[in-house]
Amino acid sequence: GGVYFYTEFLDVSLFIDNVPQRELRDLLIRKYAGRRLDLVVAVSSRGLRIAVQNRPVLFPGVPIVFVAVDPAAAADVAGESNLTGTWLKIGWSSTLDIAMRLQPAARRAVVVTGSGAPDRVWMAAAKAQLTPYQNRIGLTYLSDLRFADVLTRVAALGRDTVLLVGAFTRDADNHDFVAATAAAEIARAASVPTYSFSEPIIGNGAVGGDVVDFRNHGIRAAELAARVLNGERPAPTAEGTNALVFDARQLKRWSIDEARLPPGSIVRFHETSVWDIYKRYIFGTAAVLLVQSGLIAGLVLNRAQRRRAQAALAERLRFETLLAELSAVFATLGTNQMDAAIADGLRRIVVALDLDRAALFALRASDRVEVVHAWTRDGIAPRPVTTAIAQYPWIAARLRSGEIVSIAAAADLPDEASIDRSCLAELGVRSLLAVPFTVGGVRWAVGFSTVRAERAWPDVLAQRLRLVTEVFANALERRHAEQAMRESSTSGGCTSPAAGSRTPSTTAGSPTYTPTTAKKPSRPSAGPPKATRHSRSSTGCDAPTASTAG
């Protein structure tokens, strides 16, 4: 069959002195007449005393299991047979030890209980346990007071005081209280930290203490009851019925470091932060945002790379188109049209690559640099037509050896190129690339330079300019071959006096050097002609000066 539970509330806390046991006994005899009981469970020391004293009449020979009984309060019945249960451990001394550990500056301890019967049990236990502490800390006991007076007293305590609160079920005016509610009001009114060992008070204003765990009392008592029903006779125990429990909010309120708590302490009521509540959501959101950011960054990077690739492809296409057009032009031109075509080619290269100057020049055996064709952007002074090689010894040496000269920053030239650096500065040249080639035993070069800003010359750009230079070199090579053929067919091997001579001419913004035998360029002039004369600067470098022809 099933197990039936009968519950009786004796309300013994309503009686200050003796409980009317005879009336209760008569009621219970009539109520349980004819019912066979297998076990009686008694709660508290007064409940145990009533059960033991009336067992011969109410339930003779039935085992009794008691719950949360103070050993001192039940000393007169503890020796009864068929009796076991859980002892109540009221940890006044252990709680005072904890309070002194957490507040080492404390010099006084105040103990508060009520005036009810259970309160007197707690106060008796307090005095018994705390007497040995009299030489270590001042002790004050507050009991049998009106509740309002208790609140006033605890509110005026000094900072060197710890407050220990026990059971408070009734005050001196015989007003009944719920122990947890009364203790919570006392803790809120107190000017110092409040310690207690009643579990309902933890979470209602008390810092904590060696707390009586009534839930564990019930569990242990149930275990003992099961063993008794199985025929065993276990001894009473207090094991596992107390725990060191603290309120994190009160520790924070009184600035008590959790690190000072005894080992094995249980800290409850940690204030939950937004992080604690939404940590998983935050992690999830952060992960999603991270993935999205990675995808967006990848897309942006991919887009930037695609744009760069498209720009590079477009630039390459423009250059290849320019190179193809130049090659086609020179492939079909006669030699008398090449000078104008070379000048126009230099112009197109300067504009397409955003340069400032471009020049085709020869390094003569007479140690002079002769500029044969050149084009300069509007607003920038043209370079000299002839220059002494001695003014650019470092650059000339490399060009004569067939080496491409690439200068990203003229100011950074090495010390051995100090003369070159000074003359380039005089001309305003900030960056320079010169590609050499040889035609008819003469070393030629095409130079590209910037004046407005420094310019890097990456390998791709240098390779492209080398291809352009080859177009000019092929044109000059073809003209040289034709001149050689004409010279060989001239009677007596005489050379036409106009075949190789050239005189410079300039157009506004576009100096162009044309041969005397060439026709006037068909391209319209951009402005009135200018004459360019050359003078020696203070640095020994040739510098051009331009004046308008009258």
XYZ file of C-alpha atoms in Angstrom:
550
model
C 0.000 0.000 0.000
C 0.880 3.645 -0.045
C 2.484 5.801 2.606
C 0.165 8.245 4.366
C 1.362 11.406 6.030
C -0.515 13.185 8.797
C 0.587 16.678 9.770
C -0.222 18.436 13.059
C 0.661 22.065 13.801
C 0.909 22.407 17.582
C 1.555 26.171 17.468
C 3.759 25.893 20.549
C 5.302 29.308 19.794
C 2.017 30.876 20.834
C 2.551 29.778 24.421
C 5.167 31.509 26.516
C 5.152 29.030 29.376
C 3.785 25.485 29.405
C 1.924 24.171 26.418
C -1.572 22.877 27.265
C -0.496 19.299 26.699
C -3.551 17.649 28.201
C -5.910 19.366 25.776
C -3.624 18.591 22.853
C -3.279 14.997 24.008
C -7.038 14.498 24.236
C -7.480 15.961 20.746
C -4.835 13.719 19.224
C -6.183 10.603 21.004
C -9.605 11.149 19.495
C -8.173 12.102 16.093
C -5.916 9.064 15.670
C -7.991 6.437 17.502
C -7.937 3.240 15.473
C -5.027 4.349 13.278
C -1.756 2.477 13.484
C 1.261 4.797 13.107
C 4.681 3.534 12.051
C 6.741 6.686 12.631
C 6.450 10.070 14.322
C 8.487 13.053 13.139
C 8.899 15.895 15.652
C 10.171 19.334 14.699
C 11.993 21.572 17.233
C 12.915 20.818 20.823
C 9.448 21.636 22.225
C 7.775 19.452 19.591
C 10.147 16.610 20.486
C 9.433 16.996 24.192
C 5.668 16.805 23.639
C 6.052 13.730 21.398
C 8.306 11.873 23.842
C 6.240 12.730 26.935
C 2.957 11.627 25.320
C 4.223 8.677 23.318
C 2.994 6.011 25.846
C -0.557 7.252 25.430
C -0.682 8.503 21.833
C 1.551 6.054 19.953
C 3.209 3.555 22.297
C 6.411 2.001 20.996
C 6.428 4.048 17.779
C 9.913 5.352 16.783
C 10.432 9.108 16.788
C 12.634 11.057 14.347
C 13.268 14.658 15.397
C 14.328 17.554 13.148
C 16.528 20.556 14.055
C 16.556 20.032 17.819
C 19.036 21.880 20.046
C 20.891 19.253 22.114
C 20.942 21.486 25.202
C 17.200 22.139 25.013
C 16.387 18.420 24.677
C 18.890 16.998 27.155
C 16.110 15.544 29.351
C 14.648 13.407 26.548
C 17.750 12.645 24.498
C 18.208 9.262 26.195
C 14.829 7.859 25.187
C 14.733 4.667 23.123
C 13.620 4.484 19.505
C 14.742 8.057 19.101
C 16.945 9.595 16.410
C 17.112 12.757 14.303
C 19.155 15.808 13.400
C 20.718 18.048 15.968
C 20.462 21.776 15.555
C 23.867 23.409 15.483
C 23.496 27.081 16.370
C 26.860 28.443 15.263
C 27.251 31.545 17.423
C 30.945 30.959 18.023
C 31.763 29.942 14.441
C 29.837 32.931 13.084
C 31.677 35.306 15.459
C 34.958 33.815 14.230
C 33.907 34.577 10.656
C 32.889 38.132 11.564
C 36.250 38.767 13.247
C 38.021 37.277 10.214
C 36.193 39.579 7.822
C 36.432 42.616 10.128
C 39.766 42.318 11.917
C 39.368 45.822 13.362
C 36.201 44.849 15.297
C 36.391 45.422 19.090
C 32.802 44.726 20.078
C 30.092 42.154 19.261
C 26.375 42.743 19.843
C 24.011 39.751 19.982
C 20.288 40.279 19.274
C 17.397 37.822 19.853
C 13.726 38.163 20.707
C 11.681 37.251 23.777
C 9.835 34.187 22.488
C 10.515 30.627 23.636
C 12.639 29.738 20.579
C 14.438 33.074 20.971
C 15.403 32.198 24.538
C 16.885 28.904 23.328
C 19.036 30.808 20.851
C 20.125 33.359 23.446
C 21.075 30.611 25.902
C 23.170 28.975 23.214
C 24.783 32.351 22.443
C 25.860 32.957 26.009
C 27.174 29.411 26.374
C 29.237 29.578 23.194
C 30.481 33.157 23.411
C 31.625 33.281 27.027
C 35.160 32.149 26.065
C 35.427 35.231 23.793
C 35.031 37.762 26.612
C 38.766 38.381 26.818
C 39.080 38.871 23.061
C 36.148 41.126 22.219
C 33.483 43.073 24.118
C 30.098 41.285 24.204
C 26.682 42.919 24.501
C 23.378 40.964 24.549
C 20.152 42.625 23.415
C 16.991 40.637 24.247
C 13.642 41.203 25.934
C 13.389 44.625 24.262
C 10.659 46.291 22.279
C 11.296 45.880 18.574
C 11.468 49.632 18.003
C 14.110 49.916 20.720
C 16.143 47.180 19.038
C 16.097 49.097 15.759
C 17.212 52.282 17.505
C 20.069 50.528 19.296
C 21.473 48.774 16.227
C 21.296 51.990 14.193
C 23.677 53.698 16.637
C 26.403 51.037 16.734
C 30.015 52.124 16.160
C 32.115 51.123 13.163
C 34.243 48.795 15.313
C 31.194 46.617 16.073
C 29.838 43.423 14.530
C 26.174 42.513 14.883
C 24.980 38.922 15.336
C 21.221 38.328 14.973
C 19.450 35.145 16.085
C 15.815 34.130 16.220
C 13.346 36.955 16.818
C 9.773 35.671 17.001
C 8.435 37.949 19.747
C 9.430 41.213 21.458
C 9.027 42.519 25.004
C 5.493 43.806 24.189
C 4.470 40.249 23.175
C 4.187 41.244 19.528
C 4.774 38.238 17.310
C 7.126 38.423 14.342
C 8.166 36.257 11.455
C 11.795 35.626 12.313
C 13.123 36.287 8.797
C 11.133 39.524 8.467
C 12.261 40.841 11.840
C 15.903 39.969 11.166
C 15.747 41.668 7.748
C 14.435 44.897 9.321
C 17.176 44.768 11.951
C 19.862 44.267 9.277
C 18.545 47.162 7.206
C 18.515 49.464 10.229
C 21.957 48.479 11.480
C 24.895 50.820 10.946
C 27.319 47.883 10.830
C 27.464 44.542 8.990
C 24.968 41.968 10.291
C 25.819 38.282 10.622
C 23.382 35.446 11.187
C 23.037 31.672 10.956
C 19.377 31.559 10.055
C 19.078 30.773 6.350
C 15.951 32.876 5.685
C 17.876 35.964 6.811
C 20.598 35.437 4.215
C 19.416 37.453 1.249
C 17.410 39.825 3.437
C 20.184 42.049 4.774
C 22.626 39.744 6.556
C 26.208 39.332 5.365
C 26.186 35.618 6.173
C 27.566 33.175 8.694
C 27.598 29.529 9.755
C 24.041 29.075 8.536
C 21.557 26.398 9.638
C 20.396 24.734 6.444
C 16.834 23.617 7.251
C 16.526 22.017 3.841
C 19.440 19.737 4.635
C 17.894 19.077 8.044
C 14.796 17.822 6.252
C 16.840 15.685 3.848
C 18.876 14.096 6.666
C 15.759 13.496 8.746
C 14.040 11.836 5.774
C 17.050 9.580 5.284
C 16.976 8.612 8.955
C 13.215 8.000 8.783
C 13.657 5.637 5.834
C 16.303 3.694 7.696
C 14.095 3.454 10.777
C 11.191 2.153 8.686
C 13.563 -0.449 7.275
C 14.321 -1.693 10.775
C 17.545 0.176 11.455
C 18.320 2.208 14.548
C 20.630 5.004 13.381
C 22.135 7.479 15.830
C 21.222 11.199 15.785
C 23.488 13.401 13.665
C 24.339 17.018 12.925
C 26.431 16.238 9.854
C 25.701 18.303 6.744
C 23.096 20.522 8.401
C 25.150 23.758 8.377
C 26.922 25.662 5.611
C 29.018 28.805 5.308
C 26.690 31.018 3.271
C 27.157 34.694 2.323
C 25.306 37.365 0.389
C 27.458 38.919 -2.379
C 25.392 42.102 -2.309
C 26.102 42.696 1.393
C 29.786 41.917 0.936
C 29.870 44.609 -1.711
C 27.816 47.004 0.416
C 30.244 46.795 3.331
C 33.381 46.565 1.138
C 34.287 43.096 2.388
C 36.682 41.226 0.126
C 35.401 37.798 -0.924
C 38.977 36.564 -0.805
C 38.819 36.785 3.004
C 35.947 34.291 3.219
C 36.735 30.884 4.768
C 37.382 27.957 2.419
C 34.243 26.185 1.278
C 32.071 29.305 1.528
C 28.975 29.585 -0.633
C 28.366 33.072 -2.037
C 24.842 33.731 -3.245
C 23.057 36.608 -4.944
C 25.857 37.770 -7.183
C 24.487 40.742 -9.058
C 23.982 39.598 -12.598
C 25.619 41.909 -15.078
C 24.546 42.442 -18.645
C 27.519 40.300 -19.600
C 26.347 37.434 -17.382
C 22.798 37.622 -18.715
C 23.540 38.051 -22.388
C 27.000 36.526 -22.662
C 25.917 33.875 -25.153
C 23.990 36.396 -27.196
C 26.943 38.786 -27.122
C 29.285 36.026 -28.236
C 26.860 34.988 -30.949
C 26.318 38.530 -32.145
C 30.053 39.227 -32.050
C 30.714 36.054 -34.030
C 28.107 37.021 -36.627
C 29.488 40.558 -36.833
C 33.014 39.182 -37.099
C 32.004 36.872 -39.928
C 30.084 39.667 -41.629
C 33.008 42.035 -41.153
C 35.331 39.443 -42.610
C 33.035 38.950 -45.581
C 32.639 42.703 -46.072
C 36.388 43.225 -45.746
C 36.942 40.422 -48.235
C 34.443 41.943 -50.635
C 35.969 45.393 -50.230
C 39.453 43.963 -50.704
C 38.295 41.959 -53.686
C 36.609 45.033 -55.137
C 39.731 47.127 -54.553
C 41.881 44.428 -56.129
C 39.489 44.174 -59.045
C 39.541 47.938 -59.496
C 43.323 47.959 -59.345
C 43.428 45.101 -61.807
C 40.955 46.881 -64.065
C 42.905 50.129 -63.771
C 46.156 48.308 -64.480
C 44.538 46.518 -67.412
C 43.108 49.795 -68.742
C 46.482 51.496 -68.332
C 48.215 48.613 -70.051
C 45.648 48.729 -72.866
C 46.124 52.483 -73.264
C 49.887 52.065 -73.366
C 49.755 49.164 -75.798
C 47.401 51.199 -77.966
C 49.824 54.132 -77.819
C 52.764 51.860 -78.571
C 50.928 50.260 -81.480
C 49.960 53.664 -82.891
C 53.525 54.961 -82.594
C 54.874 51.814 -84.217
C 52.353 52.107 -87.062
C 53.155 55.771 -87.580
C 56.914 55.227 -87.797
C 56.487 52.161 -89.998
C 54.808 54.192 -92.729
C 56.543 57.584 -92.422
C 59.277 58.755 -94.617
C 62.519 59.872 -93.048
C 61.704 63.522 -93.679
C 58.628 63.187 -91.465
C 60.216 61.369 -88.545
C 61.313 64.403 -86.554
C 57.773 65.721 -86.240
C 56.552 62.216 -85.425
C 59.208 61.765 -82.720
C 58.325 65.102 -81.146
C 54.631 64.203 -81.206
C 55.398 60.769 -79.746
C 57.284 62.336 -76.863
C 54.315 64.634 -76.244
C 51.862 61.738 -76.181
C 54.029 59.792 -73.731
C 54.394 62.752 -71.348
C 50.631 63.345 -71.375
C 49.686 59.660 -71.080
C 52.030 58.991 -68.127
C 51.561 62.392 -66.446
C 55.246 63.306 -66.789
C 56.741 66.783 -67.239
C 59.550 66.381 -69.778
C 60.713 63.901 -72.378
C 63.783 64.220 -74.588
C 65.704 62.266 -77.198
C 69.388 63.077 -76.910
C 72.761 61.866 -78.109
C 75.980 61.513 -76.100
C 78.489 62.925 -78.615
C 82.120 62.034 -78.771
C 82.840 65.701 -78.104
C 81.694 65.153 -74.504
C 78.496 67.038 -75.167
C 74.920 65.922 -74.647
C 72.888 67.077 -77.655
C 69.107 67.182 -77.296
C 67.665 66.311 -80.702
C 63.970 66.242 -79.809
C 62.125 67.248 -76.635
C 58.685 68.052 -75.324
C 57.949 69.919 -72.084
C 54.624 70.419 -70.323
C 53.230 73.990 -70.334
C 54.424 76.078 -67.418
C 57.676 74.147 -67.014
C 60.980 75.524 -68.317
C 62.569 73.520 -71.181
C 65.917 71.905 -70.707
C 69.113 73.055 -72.559
C 69.696 71.889 -76.115
C 73.330 71.035 -75.400
C 74.997 70.194 -72.136
C 78.481 69.164 -71.174
C 78.717 65.531 -70.197
C 80.915 66.651 -67.317
C 77.833 68.102 -65.671
C 76.281 64.593 -65.428
C 79.266 62.249 -65.082
C 77.509 59.627 -62.971
C 74.441 59.434 -65.254
C 76.481 59.583 -68.473
C 78.779 56.772 -67.352
C 75.825 54.460 -66.820
C 74.174 55.390 -70.091
C 77.422 54.809 -72.016
C 77.625 51.358 -70.447
C 74.080 50.585 -71.660
C 72.499 50.722 -68.211
C 69.005 52.179 -67.689
C 69.210 55.061 -65.220
C 66.267 55.170 -62.797
C 66.143 57.975 -60.197
C 63.009 58.152 -58.065
C 64.300 61.086 -56.005
C 67.132 63.171 -57.341
C 67.868 64.473 -53.862
C 68.701 60.901 -52.782
C 71.498 60.339 -55.296
C 74.716 58.980 -53.734
C 77.681 61.146 -52.868
C 79.566 60.077 -55.994
C 76.700 61.645 -58.003
C 76.865 64.986 -56.208
C 77.587 66.887 -59.463
C 74.623 65.222 -61.179
C 72.425 65.962 -58.152
C 73.305 69.675 -58.232
C 72.670 70.058 -61.959
C 69.378 68.157 -61.803
C 68.307 70.447 -58.962
C 69.254 73.457 -61.093
C 66.923 72.191 -63.812
C 64.216 71.412 -61.289
C 64.305 67.693 -62.064
C 62.988 65.619 -59.151
C 62.785 62.183 -60.822
C 64.415 60.783 -63.941
C 64.383 57.660 -66.102
C 66.764 57.402 -69.076
C 66.863 54.422 -71.476
C 70.030 54.157 -73.658
C 70.397 52.681 -77.143
C 72.964 52.852 -79.957
C 72.487 53.926 -83.555
C 75.360 54.271 -86.011
C 77.971 53.910 -83.327
C 76.521 56.829 -81.327
C 75.066 56.318 -77.829
C 71.547 57.756 -77.684
C 69.009 57.860 -74.882
C 65.415 58.859 -74.236
C 64.967 60.638 -70.932
C 61.709 61.044 -69.004
C 61.552 63.352 -65.985
C 59.204 65.006 -63.503
C 59.450 68.484 -62.033
C 56.198 68.915 -60.122
C 56.628 65.875 -57.859
C 58.833 62.867 -57.291
C 57.931 59.741 -59.241
C 58.751 56.091 -58.711
C 59.751 54.048 -61.721
C 58.528 50.479 -61.152
C 59.858 47.723 -63.355
C 56.612 47.511 -65.352
C 56.788 51.231 -66.214
C 60.495 51.056 -67.009
C 59.849 48.101 -69.339
C 57.104 50.022 -71.144
C 59.296 53.064 -71.628
C 62.047 50.793 -72.925
C 59.586 49.528 -75.575
C 58.781 53.120 -76.548
C 62.482 53.852 -76.760
C 62.899 50.887 -79.118
C 60.321 52.450 -81.436
C 62.376 55.657 -81.573
C 65.600 53.664 -81.906
C 64.199 51.699 -84.844
C 63.114 54.922 -86.521
C 66.547 56.467 -86.098
C 68.177 53.240 -87.247
C 66.067 53.226 -90.397
C 66.900 56.861 -91.161
C 70.581 56.229 -90.504
C 70.494 53.292 -92.927
C 68.777 55.376 -95.599
C 71.304 58.163 -95.142
C 74.103 55.637 -95.449
C 72.587 54.368 -98.686
C 72.292 57.874 -100.094
C 75.866 58.654 -99.121
C 77.146 55.526 -100.812
C 75.319 56.466 -104.029
C 76.657 60.035 -104.071
C 79.393 60.566 -106.624
C 82.778 60.476 -105.121
C 81.264 59.519 -101.742
C 80.394 63.171 -100.913
C 77.813 63.730 -98.268
C 74.848 66.007 -98.724
C 75.437 68.950 -96.501
C 71.852 68.986 -95.262
C 71.485 65.252 -94.681
C 72.413 65.125 -91.054
C 72.251 68.690 -89.813
C 69.476 69.876 -87.555
C 68.512 73.184 -86.078
C 66.255 73.496 -83.053
C 62.874 75.191 -83.124
C 60.330 75.590 -80.392
C 56.611 75.920 -80.017
C 54.824 77.248 -76.967
C 55.045 74.580 -74.328
C 56.466 72.119 -76.869
C 60.081 72.616 -77.987
C 60.642 70.525 -81.137
C 63.955 70.085 -82.961
C 63.553 69.466 -86.684
C 66.106 68.823 -89.491
C 66.770 71.546 -92.018
C 65.760 69.202 -94.810
C 62.422 68.346 -93.167
C 59.188 69.951 -94.101
C 57.425 72.115 -91.566
C 55.286 69.909 -89.248
C 51.686 69.758 -90.353
C 50.510 69.915 -86.695
C 49.290 73.430 -85.875
C 51.499 75.465 -83.637
C 50.222 75.815 -80.056
C 51.465 79.410 -79.833
C 53.951 81.928 -81.073
C 57.501 80.679 -81.594
C 60.116 81.166 -78.927
C 63.884 81.296 -79.150
C 65.833 79.433 -76.466
C 69.283 80.603 -75.438
C 71.585 78.942 -72.917
C 73.703 80.441 -70.194
C 75.917 79.047 -67.520
C 74.511 79.144 -64.017
C 76.468 79.772 -60.877
C 76.653 76.017 -60.344
C 78.340 75.463 -63.715
C 75.188 73.839 -65.141
C 73.635 74.912 -68.444
C 70.235 76.498 -67.772
C 67.813 77.517 -70.530
C 66.234 80.937 -70.838
C 63.350 81.570 -73.250
C 62.286 84.800 -74.922
C 59.595 85.566 -77.447
C 60.878 86.135 -80.974
C 60.118 89.553 -82.350
